[in-house]
PDB file of C-alpha atoms in Angstrom:
ATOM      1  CA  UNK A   8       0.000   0.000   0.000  1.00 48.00           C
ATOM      2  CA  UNK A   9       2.683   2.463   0.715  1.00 51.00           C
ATOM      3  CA  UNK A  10       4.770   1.420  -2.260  1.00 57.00           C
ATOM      4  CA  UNK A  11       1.858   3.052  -4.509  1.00 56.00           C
ATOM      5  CA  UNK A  12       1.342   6.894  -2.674  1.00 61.00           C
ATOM      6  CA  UNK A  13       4.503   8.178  -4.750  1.00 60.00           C
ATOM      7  CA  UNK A  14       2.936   7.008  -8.108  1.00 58.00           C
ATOM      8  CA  UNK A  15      -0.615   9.165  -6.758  1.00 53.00           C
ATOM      9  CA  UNK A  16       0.834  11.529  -5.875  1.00 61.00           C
ATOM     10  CA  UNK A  17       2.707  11.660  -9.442  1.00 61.00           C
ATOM     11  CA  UNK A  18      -0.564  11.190 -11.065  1.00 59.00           C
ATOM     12  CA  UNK A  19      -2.349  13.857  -9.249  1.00 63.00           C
ATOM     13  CA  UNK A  20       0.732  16.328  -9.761  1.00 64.00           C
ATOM     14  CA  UNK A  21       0.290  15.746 -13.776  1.00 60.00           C
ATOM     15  CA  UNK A  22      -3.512  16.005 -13.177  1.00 58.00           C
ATOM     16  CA  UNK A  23      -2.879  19.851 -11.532  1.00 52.00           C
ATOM     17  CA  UNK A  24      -0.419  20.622 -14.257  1.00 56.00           C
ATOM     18  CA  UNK A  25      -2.390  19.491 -17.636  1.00 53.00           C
ATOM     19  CA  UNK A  26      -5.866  22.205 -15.613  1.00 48.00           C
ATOM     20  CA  UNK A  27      -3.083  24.989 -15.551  1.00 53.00           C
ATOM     21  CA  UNK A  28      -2.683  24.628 -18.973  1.00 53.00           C
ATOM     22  CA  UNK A  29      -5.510  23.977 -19.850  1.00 49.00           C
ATOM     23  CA  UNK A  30      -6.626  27.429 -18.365  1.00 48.00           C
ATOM     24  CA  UNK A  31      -3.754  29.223 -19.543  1.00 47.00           C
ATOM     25  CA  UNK A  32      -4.819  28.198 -23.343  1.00 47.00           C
ATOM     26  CA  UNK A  33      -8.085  28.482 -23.134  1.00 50.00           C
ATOM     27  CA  UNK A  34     -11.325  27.295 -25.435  1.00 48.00           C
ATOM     28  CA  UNK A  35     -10.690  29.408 -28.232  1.00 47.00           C
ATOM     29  CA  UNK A  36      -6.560  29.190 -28.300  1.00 44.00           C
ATOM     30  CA  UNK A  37      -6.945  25.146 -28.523  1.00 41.00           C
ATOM     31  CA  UNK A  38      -9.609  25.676 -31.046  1.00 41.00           C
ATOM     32  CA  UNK A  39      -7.356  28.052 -32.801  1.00 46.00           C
ATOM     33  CA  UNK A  40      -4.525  25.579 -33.093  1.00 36.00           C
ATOM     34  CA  UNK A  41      -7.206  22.917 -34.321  1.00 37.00           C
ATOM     35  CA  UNK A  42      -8.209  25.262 -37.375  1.00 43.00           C
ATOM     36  CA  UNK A  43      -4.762  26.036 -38.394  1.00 40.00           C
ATOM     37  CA  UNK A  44      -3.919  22.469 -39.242  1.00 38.00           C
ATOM     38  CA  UNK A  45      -0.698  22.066 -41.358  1.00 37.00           C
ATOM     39  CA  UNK A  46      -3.081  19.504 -43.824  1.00 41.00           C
ATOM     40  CA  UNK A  47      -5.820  21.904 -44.408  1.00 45.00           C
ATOM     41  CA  UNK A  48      -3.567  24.549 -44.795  1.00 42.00           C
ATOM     42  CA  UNK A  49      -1.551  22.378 -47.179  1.00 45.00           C
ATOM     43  CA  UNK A  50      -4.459  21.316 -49.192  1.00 39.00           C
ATOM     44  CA  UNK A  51      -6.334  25.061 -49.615  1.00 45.00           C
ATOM     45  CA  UNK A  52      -2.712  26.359 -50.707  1.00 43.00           C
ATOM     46  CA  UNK A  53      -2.515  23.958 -53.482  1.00 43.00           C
ATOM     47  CA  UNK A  54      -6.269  24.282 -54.653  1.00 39.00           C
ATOM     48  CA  UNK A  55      -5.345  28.030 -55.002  1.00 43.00           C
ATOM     49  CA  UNK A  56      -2.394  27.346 -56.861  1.00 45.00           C
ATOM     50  CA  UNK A  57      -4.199  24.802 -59.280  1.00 40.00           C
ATOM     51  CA  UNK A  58      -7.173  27.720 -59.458  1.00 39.00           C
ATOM     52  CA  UNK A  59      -4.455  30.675 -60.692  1.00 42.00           C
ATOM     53  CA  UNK A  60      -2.745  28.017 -63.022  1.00 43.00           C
ATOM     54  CA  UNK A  61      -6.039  27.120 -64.725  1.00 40.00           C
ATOM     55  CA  UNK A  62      -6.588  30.868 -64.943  1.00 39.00           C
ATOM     56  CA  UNK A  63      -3.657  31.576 -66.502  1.00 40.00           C
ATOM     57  CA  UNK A  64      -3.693  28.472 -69.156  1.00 41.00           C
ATOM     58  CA  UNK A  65      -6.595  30.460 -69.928  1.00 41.00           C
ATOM     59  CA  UNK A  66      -4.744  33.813 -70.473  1.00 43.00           C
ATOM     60  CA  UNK A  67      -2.434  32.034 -72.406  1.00 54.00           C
ATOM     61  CA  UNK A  68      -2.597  33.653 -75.807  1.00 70.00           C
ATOM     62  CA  UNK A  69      -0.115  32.872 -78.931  1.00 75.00           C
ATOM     63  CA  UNK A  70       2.715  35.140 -79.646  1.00 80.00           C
ATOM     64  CA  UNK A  71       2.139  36.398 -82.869  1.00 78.00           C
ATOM     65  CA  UNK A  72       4.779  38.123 -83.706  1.00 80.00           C
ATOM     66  CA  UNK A  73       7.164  34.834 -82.989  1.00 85.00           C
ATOM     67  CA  UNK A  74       5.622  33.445 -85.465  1.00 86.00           C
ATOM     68  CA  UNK A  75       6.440  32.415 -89.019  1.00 89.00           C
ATOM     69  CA  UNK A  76       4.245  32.898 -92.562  1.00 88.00           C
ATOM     70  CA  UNK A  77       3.491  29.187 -92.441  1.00 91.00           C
ATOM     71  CA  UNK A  78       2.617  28.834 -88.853  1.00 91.00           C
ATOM     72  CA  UNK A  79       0.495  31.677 -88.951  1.00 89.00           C
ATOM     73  CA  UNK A  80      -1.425  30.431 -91.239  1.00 92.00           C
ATOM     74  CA  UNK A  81      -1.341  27.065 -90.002  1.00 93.00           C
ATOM     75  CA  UNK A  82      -3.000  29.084 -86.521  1.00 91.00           C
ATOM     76  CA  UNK A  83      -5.610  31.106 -88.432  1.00 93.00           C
ATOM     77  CA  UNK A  84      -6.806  27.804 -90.156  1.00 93.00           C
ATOM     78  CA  UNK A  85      -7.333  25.603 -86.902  1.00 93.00           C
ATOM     79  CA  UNK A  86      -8.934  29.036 -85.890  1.00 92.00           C
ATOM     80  CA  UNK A  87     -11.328  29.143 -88.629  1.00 93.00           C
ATOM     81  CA  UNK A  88     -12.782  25.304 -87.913  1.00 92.00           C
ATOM     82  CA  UNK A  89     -13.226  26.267 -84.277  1.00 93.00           C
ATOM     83  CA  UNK A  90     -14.830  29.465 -85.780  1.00 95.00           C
ATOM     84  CA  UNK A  91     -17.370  28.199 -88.159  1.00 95.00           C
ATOM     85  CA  UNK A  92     -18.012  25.159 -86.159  1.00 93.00           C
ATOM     86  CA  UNK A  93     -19.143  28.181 -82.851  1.00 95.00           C
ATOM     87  CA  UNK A  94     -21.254  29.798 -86.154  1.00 96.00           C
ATOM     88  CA  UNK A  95     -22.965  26.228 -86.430  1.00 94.00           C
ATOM     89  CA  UNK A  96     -23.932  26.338 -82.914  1.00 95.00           C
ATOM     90  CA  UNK A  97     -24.968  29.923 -82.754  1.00 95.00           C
ATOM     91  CA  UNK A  98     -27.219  30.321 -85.217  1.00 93.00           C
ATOM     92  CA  UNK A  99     -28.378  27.359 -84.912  1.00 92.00           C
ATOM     93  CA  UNK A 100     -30.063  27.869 -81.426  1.00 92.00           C
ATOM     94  CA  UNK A 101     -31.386  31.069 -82.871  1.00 91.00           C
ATOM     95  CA  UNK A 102     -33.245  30.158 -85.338  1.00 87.00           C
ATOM     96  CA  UNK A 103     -34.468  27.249 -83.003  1.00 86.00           C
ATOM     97  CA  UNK A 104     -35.345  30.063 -80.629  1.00 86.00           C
ATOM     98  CA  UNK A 105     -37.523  31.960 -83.367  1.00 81.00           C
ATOM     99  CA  UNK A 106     -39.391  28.583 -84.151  1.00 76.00           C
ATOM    100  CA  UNK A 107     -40.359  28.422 -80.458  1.00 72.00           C
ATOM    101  CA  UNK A 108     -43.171  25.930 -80.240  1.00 62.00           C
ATOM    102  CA  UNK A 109     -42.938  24.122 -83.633  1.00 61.00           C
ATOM    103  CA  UNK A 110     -43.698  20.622 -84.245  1.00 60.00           C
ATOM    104  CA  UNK A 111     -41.115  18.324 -83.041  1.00 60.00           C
ATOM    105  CA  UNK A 112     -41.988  16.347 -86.466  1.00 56.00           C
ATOM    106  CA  UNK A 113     -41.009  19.599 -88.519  1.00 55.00           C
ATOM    107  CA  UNK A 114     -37.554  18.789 -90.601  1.00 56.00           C
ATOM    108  CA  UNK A 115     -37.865  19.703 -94.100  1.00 57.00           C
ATOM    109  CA  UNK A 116     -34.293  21.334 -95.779  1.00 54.00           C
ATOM    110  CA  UNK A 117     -34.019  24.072 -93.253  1.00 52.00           C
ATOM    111  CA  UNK A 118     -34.525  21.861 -90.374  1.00 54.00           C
ATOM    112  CA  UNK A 119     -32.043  19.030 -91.548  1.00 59.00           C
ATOM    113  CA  UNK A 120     -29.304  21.951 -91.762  1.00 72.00           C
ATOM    114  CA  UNK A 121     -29.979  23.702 -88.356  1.00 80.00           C
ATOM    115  CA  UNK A 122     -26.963  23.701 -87.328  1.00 90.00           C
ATOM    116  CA  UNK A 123     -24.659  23.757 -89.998  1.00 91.00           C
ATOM    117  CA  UNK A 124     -24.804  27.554 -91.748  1.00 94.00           C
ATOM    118  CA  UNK A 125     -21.586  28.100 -90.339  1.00 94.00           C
ATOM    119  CA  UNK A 126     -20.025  25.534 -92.297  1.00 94.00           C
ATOM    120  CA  UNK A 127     -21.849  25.998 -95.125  1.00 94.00           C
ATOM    121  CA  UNK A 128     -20.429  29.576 -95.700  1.00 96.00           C
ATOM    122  CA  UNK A 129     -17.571  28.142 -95.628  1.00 96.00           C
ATOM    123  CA  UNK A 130     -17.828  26.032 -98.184  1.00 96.00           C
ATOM    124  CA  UNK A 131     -18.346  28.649-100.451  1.00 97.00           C
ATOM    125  CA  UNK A 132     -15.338  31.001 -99.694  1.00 97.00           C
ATOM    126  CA  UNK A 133     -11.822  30.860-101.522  1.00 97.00           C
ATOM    127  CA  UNK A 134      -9.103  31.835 -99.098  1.00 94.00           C
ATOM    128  CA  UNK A 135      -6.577  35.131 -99.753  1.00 94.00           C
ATOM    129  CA  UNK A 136      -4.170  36.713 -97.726  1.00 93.00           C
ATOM    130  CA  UNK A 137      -3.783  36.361 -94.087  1.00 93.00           C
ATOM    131  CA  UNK A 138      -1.706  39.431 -92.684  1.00 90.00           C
ATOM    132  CA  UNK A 139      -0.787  40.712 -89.252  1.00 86.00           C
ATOM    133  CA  UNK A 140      -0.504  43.765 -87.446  1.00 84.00           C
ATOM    134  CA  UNK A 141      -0.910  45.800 -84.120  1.00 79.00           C
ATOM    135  CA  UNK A 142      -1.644  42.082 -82.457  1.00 79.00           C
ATOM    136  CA  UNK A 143      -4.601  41.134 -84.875  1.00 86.00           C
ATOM    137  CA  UNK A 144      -4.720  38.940 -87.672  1.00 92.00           C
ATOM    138  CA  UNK A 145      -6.879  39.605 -90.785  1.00 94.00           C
ATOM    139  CA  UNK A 146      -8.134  36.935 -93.134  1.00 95.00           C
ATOM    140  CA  UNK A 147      -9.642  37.618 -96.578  1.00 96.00           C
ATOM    141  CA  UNK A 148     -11.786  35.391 -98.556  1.00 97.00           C
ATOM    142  CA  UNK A 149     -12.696  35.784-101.953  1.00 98.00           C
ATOM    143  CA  UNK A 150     -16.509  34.977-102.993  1.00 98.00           C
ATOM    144  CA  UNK A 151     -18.569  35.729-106.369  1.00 97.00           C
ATOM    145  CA  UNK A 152     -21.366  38.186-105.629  1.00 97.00           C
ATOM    146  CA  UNK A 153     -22.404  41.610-105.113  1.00 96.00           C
ATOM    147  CA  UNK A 154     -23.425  43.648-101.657  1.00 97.00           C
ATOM    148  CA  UNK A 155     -27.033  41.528-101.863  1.00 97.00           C
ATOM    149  CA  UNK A 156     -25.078  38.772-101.263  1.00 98.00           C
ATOM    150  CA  UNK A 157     -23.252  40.145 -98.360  1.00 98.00           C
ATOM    151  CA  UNK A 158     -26.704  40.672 -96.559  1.00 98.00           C
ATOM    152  CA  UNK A 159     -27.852  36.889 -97.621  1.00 97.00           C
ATOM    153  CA  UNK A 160     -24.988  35.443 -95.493  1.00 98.00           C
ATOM    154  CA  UNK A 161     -25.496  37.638 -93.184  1.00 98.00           C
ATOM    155  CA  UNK A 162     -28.858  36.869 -92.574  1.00 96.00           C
ATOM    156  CA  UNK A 163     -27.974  33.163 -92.898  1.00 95.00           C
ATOM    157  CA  UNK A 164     -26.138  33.303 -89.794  1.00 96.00           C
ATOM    158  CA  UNK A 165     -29.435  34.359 -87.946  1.00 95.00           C
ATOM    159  CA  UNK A 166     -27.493  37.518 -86.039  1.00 96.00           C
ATOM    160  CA  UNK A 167     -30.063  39.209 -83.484  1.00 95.00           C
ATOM    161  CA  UNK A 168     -30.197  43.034 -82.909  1.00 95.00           C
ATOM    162  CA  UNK A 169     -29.733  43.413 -86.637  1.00 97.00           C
ATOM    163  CA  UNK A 170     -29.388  47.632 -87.387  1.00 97.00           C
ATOM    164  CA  UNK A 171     -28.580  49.357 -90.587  1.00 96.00           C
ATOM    165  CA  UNK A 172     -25.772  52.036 -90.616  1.00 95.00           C
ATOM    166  CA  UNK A 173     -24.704  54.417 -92.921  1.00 93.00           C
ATOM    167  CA  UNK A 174     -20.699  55.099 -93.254  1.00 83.00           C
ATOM    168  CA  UNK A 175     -18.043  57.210 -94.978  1.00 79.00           C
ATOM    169  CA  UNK A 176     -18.958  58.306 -98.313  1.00 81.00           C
ATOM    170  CA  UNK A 177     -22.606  57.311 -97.595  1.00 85.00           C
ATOM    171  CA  UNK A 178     -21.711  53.084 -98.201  1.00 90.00           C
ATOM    172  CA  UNK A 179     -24.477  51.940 -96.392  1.00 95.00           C
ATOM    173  CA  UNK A 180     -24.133  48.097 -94.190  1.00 97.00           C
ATOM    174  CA  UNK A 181     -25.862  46.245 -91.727  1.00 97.00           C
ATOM    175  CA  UNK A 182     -24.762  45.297 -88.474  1.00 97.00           C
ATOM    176  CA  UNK A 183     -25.385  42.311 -85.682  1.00 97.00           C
ATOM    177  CA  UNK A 184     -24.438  39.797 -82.930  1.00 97.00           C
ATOM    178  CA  UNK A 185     -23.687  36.415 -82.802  1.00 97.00           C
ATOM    179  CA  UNK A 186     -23.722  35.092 -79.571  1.00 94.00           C
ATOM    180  CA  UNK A 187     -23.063  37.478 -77.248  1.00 94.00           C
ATOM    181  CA  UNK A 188     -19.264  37.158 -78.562  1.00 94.00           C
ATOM    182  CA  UNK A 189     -19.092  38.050 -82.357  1.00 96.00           C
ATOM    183  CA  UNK A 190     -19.894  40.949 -84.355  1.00 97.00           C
ATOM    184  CA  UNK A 191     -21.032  40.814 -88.026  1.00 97.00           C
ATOM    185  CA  UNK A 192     -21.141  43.461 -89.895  1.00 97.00           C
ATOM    186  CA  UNK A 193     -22.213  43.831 -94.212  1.00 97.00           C
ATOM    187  CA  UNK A 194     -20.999  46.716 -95.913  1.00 96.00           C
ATOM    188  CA  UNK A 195     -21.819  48.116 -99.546  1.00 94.00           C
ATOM    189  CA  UNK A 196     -18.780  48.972-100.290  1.00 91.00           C
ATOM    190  CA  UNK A 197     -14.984  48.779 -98.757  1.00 87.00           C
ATOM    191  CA  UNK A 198     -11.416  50.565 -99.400  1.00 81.00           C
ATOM    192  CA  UNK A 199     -10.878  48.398-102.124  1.00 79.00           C
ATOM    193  CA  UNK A 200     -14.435  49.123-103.761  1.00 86.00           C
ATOM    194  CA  UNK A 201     -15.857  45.463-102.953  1.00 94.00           C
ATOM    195  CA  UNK A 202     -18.900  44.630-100.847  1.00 96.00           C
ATOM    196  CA  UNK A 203     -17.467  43.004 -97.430  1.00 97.00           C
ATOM    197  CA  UNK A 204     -19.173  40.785 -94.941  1.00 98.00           C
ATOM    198  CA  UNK A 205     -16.654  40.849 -91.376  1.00 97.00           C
ATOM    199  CA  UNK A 206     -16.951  38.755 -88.481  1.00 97.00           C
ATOM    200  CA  UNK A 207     -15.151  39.555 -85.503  1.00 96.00           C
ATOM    201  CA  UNK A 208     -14.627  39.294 -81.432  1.00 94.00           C
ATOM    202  CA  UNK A 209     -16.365  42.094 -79.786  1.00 94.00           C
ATOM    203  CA  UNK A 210     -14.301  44.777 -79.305  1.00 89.00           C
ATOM    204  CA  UNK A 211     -11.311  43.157 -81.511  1.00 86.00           C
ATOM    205  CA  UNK A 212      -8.884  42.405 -78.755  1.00 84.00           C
ATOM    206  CA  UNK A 213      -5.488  41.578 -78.803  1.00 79.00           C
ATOM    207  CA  UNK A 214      -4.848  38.759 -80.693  1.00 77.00           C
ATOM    208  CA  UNK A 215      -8.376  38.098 -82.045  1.00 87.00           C
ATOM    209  CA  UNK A 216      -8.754  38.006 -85.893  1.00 92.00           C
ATOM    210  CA  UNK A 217     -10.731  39.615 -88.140  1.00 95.00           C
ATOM    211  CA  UNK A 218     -12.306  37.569 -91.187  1.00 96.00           C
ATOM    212  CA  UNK A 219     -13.565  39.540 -94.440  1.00 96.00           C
ATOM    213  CA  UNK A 220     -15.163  38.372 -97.164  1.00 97.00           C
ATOM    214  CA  UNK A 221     -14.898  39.879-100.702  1.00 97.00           C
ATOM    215  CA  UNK A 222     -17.715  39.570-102.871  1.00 98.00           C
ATOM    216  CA  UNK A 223     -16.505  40.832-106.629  1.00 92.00           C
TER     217      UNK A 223
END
């Protein structure tokens, strides 16, 4: 019996110290020290690294100028299929979006290419000169036709917010959206004297291109 007081008296003297503690720390230090775990703060760093690499990935943007003839216009060209194929989509859903409430049955011509007038502009163009400057590309296409049939392909695209402007020297055009990301815009007449059909980013930002079409 007397062999075990110094091991109490051990146990109650570790008992007293881990209370001082204890009160010294406090509820919300301990609870502080729980929250700050070296895991947690390990795992929210790297989801905010992966979050400003994904953001920048999407920043990226190709350095134009470091690029030769050839691979500029091997750029443009995977451009224009990701291009036309968005043109597909977007007018697509508008004209679906004017037909609100049609028959389900309803195909005919027009219904069976819904969603391919951006492709089949294409079809129809002959490719000219791609050139660059000031951080935005131009391409030119060549197509037979007068400033009629700059507003036909502009209306096949099914644009909304169509609007009619007048220009310099009085060359009238028509202007639109597609998508809430493209602008299209017909005009009578051009620098060169041929009717042009443009489509282009909003606001033609750095690195964006610019295709025209020449109808002569």
């Amino acid at each position: 019996m007397y062999g075990t007081r110094p091991l109490v008296a051990l146990l109650i003297s570790l008992a007293v110290i881990a209370v001082s503690q204890s009160s010294v720390l406090g509820k919300p230090a301990a609870y502080d020290v729980l929250q700050t775990s070296p895991l947690d703060h390990g795992y929210d760093t790297k989801l905010q690294e992966l979050v400003v690499e994904d953001k920048e990935q999407d920043d990226d943007e190709v350095p134009l100028e470091e690029l030769t003839d050839d691979e500029l216009e091997e750029y443009v060209n995977a451009e224009d299929g990701k291009l036309f194929s968005e043109l597909d989509l977007i007018s697509g859903k508008a004209a679906l979006a004017a037909q609100k409430g049609r028959s389900k049955r309803w195909v005919g011509a027009a219904g069976r290419a819904l969603f391919s007038a951006g492709r089949a502009l294409a079809r129809t163009l002959t490719k000219g000169r791609t050139t660059s400057s000031a951080g935005k590309i131009t391409r030119q296409y060549h197509k037979a036709g007068d400033y009629q049939s700059a507003v036909r392909d502009f209306s096949s695209l099914n644009p909304s917010n169509p609007k009619p402007f007048t220009g310099k020297n009085g060359l009238e055009g028509i202007t639109g959206q597609l998508g809430n990301k493209y602008t299209i815009q017909a005009r009578s007449g051009s620098s060169s004297g041929s009717p042009t059909l443009e489509i282009f980013k909003n606001g033609k930002p750095d690195g964006s291109t610019v295709r025209k079409i020449r109808y002569d």
